[in-house]
mmCIF file of C-alpha atoms in Angstrom:
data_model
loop_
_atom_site.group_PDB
_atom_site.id
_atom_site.type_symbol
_atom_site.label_atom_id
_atom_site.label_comp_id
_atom_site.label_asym_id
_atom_site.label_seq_id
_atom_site.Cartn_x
_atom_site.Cartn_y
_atom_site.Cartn_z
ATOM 1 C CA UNK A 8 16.144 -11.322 -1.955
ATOM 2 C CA UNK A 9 17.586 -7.971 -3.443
ATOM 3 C CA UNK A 10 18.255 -5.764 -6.107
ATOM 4 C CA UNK A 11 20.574 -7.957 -7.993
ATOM 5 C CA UNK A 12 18.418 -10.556 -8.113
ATOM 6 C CA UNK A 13 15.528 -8.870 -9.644
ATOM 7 C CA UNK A 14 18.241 -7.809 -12.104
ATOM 8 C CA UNK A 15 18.872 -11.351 -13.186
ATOM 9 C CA UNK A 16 15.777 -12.199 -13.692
ATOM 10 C CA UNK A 17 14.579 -8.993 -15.764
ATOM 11 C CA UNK A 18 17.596 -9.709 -17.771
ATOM 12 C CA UNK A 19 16.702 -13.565 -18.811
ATOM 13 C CA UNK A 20 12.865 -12.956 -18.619
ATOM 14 C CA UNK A 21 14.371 -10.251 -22.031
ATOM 15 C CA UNK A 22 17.001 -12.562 -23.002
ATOM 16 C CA UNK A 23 15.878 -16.055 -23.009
ATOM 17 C CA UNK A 24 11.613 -14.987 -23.424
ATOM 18 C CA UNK A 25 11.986 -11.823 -25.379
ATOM 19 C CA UNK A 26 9.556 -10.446 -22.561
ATOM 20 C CA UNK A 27 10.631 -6.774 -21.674
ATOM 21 C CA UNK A 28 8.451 -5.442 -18.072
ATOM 22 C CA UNK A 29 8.560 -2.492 -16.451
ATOM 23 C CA UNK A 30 10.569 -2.435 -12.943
ATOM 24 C CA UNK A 31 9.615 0.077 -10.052
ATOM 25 C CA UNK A 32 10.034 -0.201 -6.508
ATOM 26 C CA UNK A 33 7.037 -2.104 -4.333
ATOM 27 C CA UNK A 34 3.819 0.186 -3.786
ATOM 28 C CA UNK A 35 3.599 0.849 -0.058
ATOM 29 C CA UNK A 36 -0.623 0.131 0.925
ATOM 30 C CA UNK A 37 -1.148 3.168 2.581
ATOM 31 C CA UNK A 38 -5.120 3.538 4.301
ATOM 32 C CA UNK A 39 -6.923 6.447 5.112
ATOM 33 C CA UNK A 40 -8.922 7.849 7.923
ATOM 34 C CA UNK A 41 -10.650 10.089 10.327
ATOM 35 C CA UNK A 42 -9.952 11.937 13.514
ATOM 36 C CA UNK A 43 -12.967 13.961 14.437
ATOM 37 C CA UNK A 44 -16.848 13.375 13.886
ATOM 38 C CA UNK A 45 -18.762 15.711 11.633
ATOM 39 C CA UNK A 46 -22.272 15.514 10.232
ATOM 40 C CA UNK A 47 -22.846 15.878 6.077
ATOM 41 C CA UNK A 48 -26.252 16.169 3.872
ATOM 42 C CA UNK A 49 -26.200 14.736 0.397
ATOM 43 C CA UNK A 50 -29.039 15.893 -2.235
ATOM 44 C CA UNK A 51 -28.896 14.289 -5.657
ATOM 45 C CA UNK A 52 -31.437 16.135 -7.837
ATOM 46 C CA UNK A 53 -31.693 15.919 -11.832
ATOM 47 C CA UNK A 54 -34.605 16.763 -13.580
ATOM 48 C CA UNK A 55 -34.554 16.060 -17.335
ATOM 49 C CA UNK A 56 -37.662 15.767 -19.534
ATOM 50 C CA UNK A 57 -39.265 12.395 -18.199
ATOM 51 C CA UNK A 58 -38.302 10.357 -14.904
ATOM 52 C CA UNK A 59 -35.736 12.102 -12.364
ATOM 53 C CA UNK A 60 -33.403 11.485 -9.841
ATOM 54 C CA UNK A 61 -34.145 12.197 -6.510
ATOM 55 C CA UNK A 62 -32.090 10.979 -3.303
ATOM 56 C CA UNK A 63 -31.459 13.147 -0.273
ATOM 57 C CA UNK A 64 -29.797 12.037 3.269
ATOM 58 C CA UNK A 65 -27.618 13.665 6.446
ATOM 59 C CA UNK A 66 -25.358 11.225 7.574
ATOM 60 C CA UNK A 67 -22.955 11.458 10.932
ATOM 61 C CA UNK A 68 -19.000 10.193 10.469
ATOM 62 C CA UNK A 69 -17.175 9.478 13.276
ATOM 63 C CA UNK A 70 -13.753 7.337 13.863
ATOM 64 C CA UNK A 71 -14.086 3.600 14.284
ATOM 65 C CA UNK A 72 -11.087 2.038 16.431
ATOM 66 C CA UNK A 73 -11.921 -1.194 16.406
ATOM 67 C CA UNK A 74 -12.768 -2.364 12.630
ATOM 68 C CA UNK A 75 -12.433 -0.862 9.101
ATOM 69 C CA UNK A 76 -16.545 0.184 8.587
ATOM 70 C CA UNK A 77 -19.423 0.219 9.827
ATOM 71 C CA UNK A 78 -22.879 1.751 8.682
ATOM 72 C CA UNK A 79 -26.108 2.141 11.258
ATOM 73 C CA UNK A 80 -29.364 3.620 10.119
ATOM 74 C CA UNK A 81 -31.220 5.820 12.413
ATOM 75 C CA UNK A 82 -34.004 6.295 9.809
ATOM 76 C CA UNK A 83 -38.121 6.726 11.757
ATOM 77 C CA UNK A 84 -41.210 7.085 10.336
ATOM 78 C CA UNK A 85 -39.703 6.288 6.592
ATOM 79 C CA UNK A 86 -38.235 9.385 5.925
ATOM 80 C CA UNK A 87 -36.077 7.091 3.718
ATOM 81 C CA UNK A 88 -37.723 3.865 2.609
ATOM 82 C CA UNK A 89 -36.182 0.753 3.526
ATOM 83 C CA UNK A 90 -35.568 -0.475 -0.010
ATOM 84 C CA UNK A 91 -33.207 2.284 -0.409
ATOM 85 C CA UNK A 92 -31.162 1.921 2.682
ATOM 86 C CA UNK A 93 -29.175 -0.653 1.279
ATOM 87 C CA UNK A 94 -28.169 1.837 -1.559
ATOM 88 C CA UNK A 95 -27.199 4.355 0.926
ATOM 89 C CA UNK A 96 -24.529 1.950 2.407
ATOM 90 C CA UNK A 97 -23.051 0.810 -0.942
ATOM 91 C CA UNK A 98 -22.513 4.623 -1.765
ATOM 92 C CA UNK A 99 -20.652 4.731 1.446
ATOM 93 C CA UNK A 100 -19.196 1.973 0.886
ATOM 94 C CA UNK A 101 -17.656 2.606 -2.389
ATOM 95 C CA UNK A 102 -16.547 6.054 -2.133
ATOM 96 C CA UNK A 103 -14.374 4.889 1.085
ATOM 97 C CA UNK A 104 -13.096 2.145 -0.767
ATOM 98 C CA UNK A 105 -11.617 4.979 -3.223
ATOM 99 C CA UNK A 106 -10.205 7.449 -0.778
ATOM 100 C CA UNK A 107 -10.967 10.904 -0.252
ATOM 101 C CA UNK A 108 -7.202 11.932 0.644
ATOM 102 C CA UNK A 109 -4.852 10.626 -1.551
ATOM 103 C CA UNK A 110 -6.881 7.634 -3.188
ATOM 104 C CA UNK A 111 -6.233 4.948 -0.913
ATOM 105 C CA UNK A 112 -8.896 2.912 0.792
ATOM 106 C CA UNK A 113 -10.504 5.013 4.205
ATOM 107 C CA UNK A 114 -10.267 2.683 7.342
ATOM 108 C CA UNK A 115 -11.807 2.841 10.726
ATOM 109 C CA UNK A 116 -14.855 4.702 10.522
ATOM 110 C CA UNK A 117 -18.222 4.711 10.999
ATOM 111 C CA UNK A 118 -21.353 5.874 9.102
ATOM 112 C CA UNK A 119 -24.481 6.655 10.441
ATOM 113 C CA UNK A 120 -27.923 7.696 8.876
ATOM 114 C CA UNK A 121 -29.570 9.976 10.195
ATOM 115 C CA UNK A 122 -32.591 11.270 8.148
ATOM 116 C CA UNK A 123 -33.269 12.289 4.493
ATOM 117 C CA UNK A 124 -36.409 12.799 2.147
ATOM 118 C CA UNK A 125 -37.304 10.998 -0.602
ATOM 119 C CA UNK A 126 -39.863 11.667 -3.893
ATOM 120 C CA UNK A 127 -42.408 9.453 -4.683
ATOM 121 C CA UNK A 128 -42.023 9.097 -8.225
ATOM 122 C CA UNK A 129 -38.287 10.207 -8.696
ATOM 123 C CA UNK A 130 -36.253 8.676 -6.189
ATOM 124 C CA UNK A 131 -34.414 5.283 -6.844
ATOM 125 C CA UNK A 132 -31.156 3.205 -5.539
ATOM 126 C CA UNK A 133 -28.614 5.338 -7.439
ATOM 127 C CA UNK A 134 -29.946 8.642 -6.700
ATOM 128 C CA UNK A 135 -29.629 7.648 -2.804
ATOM 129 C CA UNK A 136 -26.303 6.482 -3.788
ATOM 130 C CA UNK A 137 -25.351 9.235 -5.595
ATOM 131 C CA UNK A 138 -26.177 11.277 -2.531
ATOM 132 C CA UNK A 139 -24.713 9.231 0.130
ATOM 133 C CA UNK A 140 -21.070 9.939 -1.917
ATOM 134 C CA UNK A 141 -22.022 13.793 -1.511
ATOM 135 C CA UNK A 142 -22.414 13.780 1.855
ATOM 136 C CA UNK A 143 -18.962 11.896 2.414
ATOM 137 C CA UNK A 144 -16.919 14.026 0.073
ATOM 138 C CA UNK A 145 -18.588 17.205 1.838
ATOM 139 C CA UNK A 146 -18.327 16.039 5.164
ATOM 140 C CA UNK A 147 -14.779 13.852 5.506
ATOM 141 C CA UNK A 148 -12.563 16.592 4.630
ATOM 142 C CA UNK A 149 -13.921 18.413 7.865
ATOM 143 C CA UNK A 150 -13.519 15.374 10.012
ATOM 144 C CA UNK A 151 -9.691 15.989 9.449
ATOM 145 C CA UNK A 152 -8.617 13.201 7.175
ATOM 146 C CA UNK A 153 -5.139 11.515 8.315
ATOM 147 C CA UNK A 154 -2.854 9.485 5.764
ATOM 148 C CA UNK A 155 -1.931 5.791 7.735
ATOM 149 C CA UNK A 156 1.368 4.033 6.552
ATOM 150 C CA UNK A 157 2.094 0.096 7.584
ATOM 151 C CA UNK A 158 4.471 -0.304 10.089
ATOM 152 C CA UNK A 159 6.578 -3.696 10.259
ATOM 153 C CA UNK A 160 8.323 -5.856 13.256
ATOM 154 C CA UNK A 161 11.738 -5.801 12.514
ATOM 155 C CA UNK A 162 14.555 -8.442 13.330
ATOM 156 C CA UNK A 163 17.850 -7.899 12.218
ATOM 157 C CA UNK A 164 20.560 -10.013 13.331
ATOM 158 C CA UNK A 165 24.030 -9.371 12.785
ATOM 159 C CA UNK A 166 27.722 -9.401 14.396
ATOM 160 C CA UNK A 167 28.232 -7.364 17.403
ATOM 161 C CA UNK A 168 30.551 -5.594 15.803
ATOM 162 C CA UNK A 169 27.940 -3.771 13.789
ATOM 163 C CA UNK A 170 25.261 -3.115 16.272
ATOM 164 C CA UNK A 171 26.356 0.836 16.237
ATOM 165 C CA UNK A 172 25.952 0.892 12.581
ATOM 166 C CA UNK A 173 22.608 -0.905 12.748
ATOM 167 C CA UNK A 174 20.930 1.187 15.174
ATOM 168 C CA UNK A 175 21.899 4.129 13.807
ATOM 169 C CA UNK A 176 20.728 3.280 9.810
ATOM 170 C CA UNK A 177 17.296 2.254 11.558
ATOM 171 C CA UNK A 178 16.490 5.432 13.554
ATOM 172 C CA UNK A 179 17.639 7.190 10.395
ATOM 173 C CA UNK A 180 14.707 5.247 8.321
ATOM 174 C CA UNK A 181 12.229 6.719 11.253
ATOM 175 C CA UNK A 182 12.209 3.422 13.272
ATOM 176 C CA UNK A 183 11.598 3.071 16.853
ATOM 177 C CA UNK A 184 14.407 0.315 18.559
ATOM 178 C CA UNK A 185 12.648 -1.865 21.153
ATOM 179 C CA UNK A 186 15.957 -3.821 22.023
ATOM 180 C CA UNK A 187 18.220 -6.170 22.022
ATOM 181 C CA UNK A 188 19.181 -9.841 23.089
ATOM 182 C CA UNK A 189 21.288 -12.613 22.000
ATOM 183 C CA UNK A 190 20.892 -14.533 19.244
ATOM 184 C CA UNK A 191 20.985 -18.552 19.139
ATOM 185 C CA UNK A 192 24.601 -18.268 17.433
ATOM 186 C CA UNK A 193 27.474 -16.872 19.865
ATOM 187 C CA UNK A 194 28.611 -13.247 18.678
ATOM 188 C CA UNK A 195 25.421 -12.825 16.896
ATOM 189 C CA UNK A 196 22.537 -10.057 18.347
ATOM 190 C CA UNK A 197 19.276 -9.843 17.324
ATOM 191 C CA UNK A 198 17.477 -6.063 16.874
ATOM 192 C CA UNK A 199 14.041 -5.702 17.092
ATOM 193 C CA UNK A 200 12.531 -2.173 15.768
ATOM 194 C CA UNK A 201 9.430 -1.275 14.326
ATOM 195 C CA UNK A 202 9.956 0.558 11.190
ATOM 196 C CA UNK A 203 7.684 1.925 8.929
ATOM 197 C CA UNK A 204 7.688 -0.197 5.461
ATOM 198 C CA UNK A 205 8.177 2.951 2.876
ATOM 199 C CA UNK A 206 11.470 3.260 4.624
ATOM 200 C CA UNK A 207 12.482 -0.692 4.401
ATOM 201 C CA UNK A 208 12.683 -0.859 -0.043
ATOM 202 C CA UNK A 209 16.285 -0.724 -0.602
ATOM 203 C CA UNK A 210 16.806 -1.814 3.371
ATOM 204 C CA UNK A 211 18.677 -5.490 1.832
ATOM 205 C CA UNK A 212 21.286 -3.758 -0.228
ATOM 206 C CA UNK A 213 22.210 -1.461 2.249
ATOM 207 C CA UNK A 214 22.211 -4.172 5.598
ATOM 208 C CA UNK A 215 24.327 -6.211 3.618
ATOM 209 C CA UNK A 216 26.781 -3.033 2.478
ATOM 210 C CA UNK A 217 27.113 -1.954 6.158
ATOM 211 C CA UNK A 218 27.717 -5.353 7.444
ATOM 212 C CA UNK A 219 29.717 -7.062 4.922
ATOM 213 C CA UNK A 220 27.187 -9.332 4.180
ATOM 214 C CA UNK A 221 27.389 -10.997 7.216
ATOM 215 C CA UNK A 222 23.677 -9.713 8.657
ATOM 216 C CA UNK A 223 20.389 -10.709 7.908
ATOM 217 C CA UNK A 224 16.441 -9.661 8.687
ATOM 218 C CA UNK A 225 12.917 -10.933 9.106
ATOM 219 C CA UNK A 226 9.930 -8.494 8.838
ATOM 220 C CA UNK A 227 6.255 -8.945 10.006
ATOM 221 C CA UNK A 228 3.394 -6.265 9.601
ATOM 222 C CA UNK A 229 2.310 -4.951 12.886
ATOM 223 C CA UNK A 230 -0.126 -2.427 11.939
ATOM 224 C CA UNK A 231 -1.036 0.941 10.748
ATOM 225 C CA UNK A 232 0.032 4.505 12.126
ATOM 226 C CA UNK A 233 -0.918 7.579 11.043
ATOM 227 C CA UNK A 234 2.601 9.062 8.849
ATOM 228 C CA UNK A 235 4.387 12.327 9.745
ATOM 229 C CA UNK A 236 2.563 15.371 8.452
ATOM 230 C CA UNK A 237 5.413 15.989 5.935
ATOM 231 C CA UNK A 238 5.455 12.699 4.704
ATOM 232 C CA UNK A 239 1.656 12.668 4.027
ATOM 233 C CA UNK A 240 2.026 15.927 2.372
ATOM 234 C CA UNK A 241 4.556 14.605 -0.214
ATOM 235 C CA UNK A 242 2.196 11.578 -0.827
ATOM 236 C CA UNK A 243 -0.496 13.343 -1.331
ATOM 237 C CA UNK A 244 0.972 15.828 -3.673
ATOM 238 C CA UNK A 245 2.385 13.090 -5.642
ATOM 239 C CA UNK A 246 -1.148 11.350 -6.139
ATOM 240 C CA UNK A 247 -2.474 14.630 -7.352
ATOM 241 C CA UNK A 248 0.101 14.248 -10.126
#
């Protein structure tokens, strides 16, 4: 419910359990994704005394609007056998699910293979898997990578009186107001923005500072939006850390 709160608790959870925790504020689930389509070759080749590795494939990404991933093989005439297909996809699959920006899970785009080659004796799964992460980390920081935050519905309802106030914290936290209407209680209005959730953390203890503690608020996650070039910058630096 807020800061103080947390507080207690920390302080009995030491006091009462002899349990000491580290306290941070929330970790905001930022996504990743694409905004143009590019085409990438992967070739995983070791050669050590015995049995190599051999795995080669050209892949197409483009941006997916209407689902997180999804991989299509194009492969004729076997240029990659089937039985390593699968393999193909799971290296895709993984390396998105690491992040290829700032280490957060890459949303919203679409994989397609397109041809490769393959060696009779050397190739296997993880060689084609191998190169299928290649090709991505070659070819998605052309395909110009964009950081996504959350974005939440926002109610806040509170006095008339404070409205002003309100308004003007929320557009400060880079929120966009969609209006206003009565509440069920006389003298009470209801706000509903759409705010970005990095910018919502410490939102209790300051609502209730600016009103008195006489407001409240609801939030609902609407969906994701790709963050201000500055504020991707600083996230991305600090992952680098």
């Amino acid at each position: 419910m807020g800061e103080l709160h947390l507080q207690i608790i920390v302080d009995r959870m030491l006091r009462e359990f002899h349990v000491d925790c580290k306290v941070g504020e929330p970790q905001v689930a930022y996504r990743e994704t694409i905004r143009n389509s590019v085409k990438a070759e992967g070739k995983f080749v070791r050669q050590s005394g015995g049995h190599g590795q051999y795995g080669h494939v050209k892949i197409n990404i483009e941006p997916k609007y209407d689902g997180d991933f999804e991989f299509v093989d194009k492969i004729f005439g076997g240029a990659v056998p089937k039985q390593y297909i699968p393999a193909v996809e799971k290296g895709v699959k993984e390396t998105l699910d690491k992040g290829l920006l700032a280490g957060y899970p890459m949303i919203g785009v679409k994989v397609t293979l397109l041809d490769g080659s393959y060696h009779a004796v050397d190739s296997s799964e993880l060689a084609f898997k191998v190169a299928a992460a290649q090709a991505l980390k070659k070819g998605v920081p052309q395909a110009k990578p964009v950081l996504l935050e959350p974005v939440y519905n926002v109610n806040v309802f509170a006095p008339d009186a404070f409205m002003g106030d309100i308004m003007g914290d929320l557009n400060s936290r880079r929120g966009r107001v969609l209006g206003m209407e009565q509440a069920e209680r006389e003298g009470i209005t209801v706000v509903k923005a759409q705010v970005p959730f990095a910018e919502m953390l410490d939102y209790v203890t300051v609502l209730r500072s600016m009103t008195q503690g006489r407001a409240s608020y609801t939030m609902e996650f609407k969906h994701y939006a790709e963050a201000p070039r500055n504020v991707a910058e600083a996230i991305v630096a600090a992952r680098a850390k």
